[in-house]
Amino acid sequence: MRLGLIFSILIVTVLLLEFGNSEKNEDMETKASEKKKQKGKAKLGKVGAKKAKAPTTKLKRKKTTAKPTPPLPVETVLTQVLERGKFQRVGDTVTVHSGDTLELRCKGKPVQWTVPYYLEEEDEGRLRTTQHEKYGSLILVNSTGADTGEYTCYPMYCEGTDCRREYDRAARVFVFFPDPQELFVPSADYYEVVQLRTNRPTTLPCQVTSPLAKVTLHREFPPDEVKVDGVEISFNIKKGFTIHRPRTHHAGSLYCMASYQGLRQISTKYMLIYVNYPVSPPSPVIQASSSSVHMGENLQVTCSVQGEVDVAIDFTWEYPGQKIGRPLYTQDSTHTLRSGGQSRQQAVTVLLVDEARAVDQGTYTCTAQNLEGSASISTTVKVLPAHTARARHH
């Protein structure tokens, strides 16, 4: 009995142990599967995160592929060499004592220089321009008052061997060379004829060598100082006196006077001639006495122009009879018309053809010209057979 009871207890214990181990194994398997699931979810999360980030990287790539903004043109820099290793960026004007050396540098490769007309004409070897790696240089030695004027550097735009100036990037400086003996830039002419035009300003270029000189404008006959009010007439130290709206009373002999440090000098004398310039070229009108004439009849072709008073009009003709040397006969006249309280001038020319012949058939062209230009207009005339005696009788 005891042995059976003990055996039964042993069997129950073994069964309980096996059942506990199986539960542990199931718990371990469950935990392991849960860990695998969590790892899988984590991986999926990472993949999802990577996929979510992908569009942002694409957007960034689109931004990087945008076309770059072209760089702005580099400013043209003009400097003056004062001494070795010492430079000064120039302003609107520079003053260099007569006899000293002017040395300018202009950033760019290549560059081109323009200088006052006097220097362009002379050939004494005082002026030298050189192109360096990153800049162009201009050196003027043994300077004189006559060298006063504008010095300009133009950067060049080149495509292969074809180069052109970049005018919008030009750097300019006006250089004065004060001369204790010459207040005005010397001129070879004692008198200079200047045409005053109604429709455009006129400048008297009495250029001084020093920006400190005091300059006035004078009339020779009758002797008098001309008023410079800045409106009708103005003065610019780099250009001279400008008459903005020339009129007849501005005509005559004028000159400039400069004074500085006890020295007084007069400029070249300017003979101002007033010319009434028209606003525009003429607009001629042409009309024939008849569009057709019979042989033996007279023909008149009239050409007229209306415009400003005191504006000269020149007429020229082209006509069929020219081909055989038929002489040109015209009657020219000018008279004044009044319209709306204003005066207008009418210039007329009439081409006369006496006893028309077959050779007079064709195109008649009138060309009218004034100081602003010219214009042409034409008409055609047909020459018919002569009337018979019977037709004339009827």
Coordinates of N, CA and C in Angstrom, one line a residue, residues 18 131 222 358:
E18 N 6.3 18.7 -15.7 CA 6.2 18.8 -17.1 C 5.3 19.9 -17.5
Q131 N 48.2 97.4 -71.7 CA 47.2 96.4 -71.1 C 48.0 95.4 -70.3
P222 N 28.0 145.6 -79.1 CA 28.8 146.6 -78.3 C 29.4 145.9 -77.1
A358 N 5.1 114.1 -127.0 CA 5.0 112.7 -126.5 C 6.0 112.4 -125.4

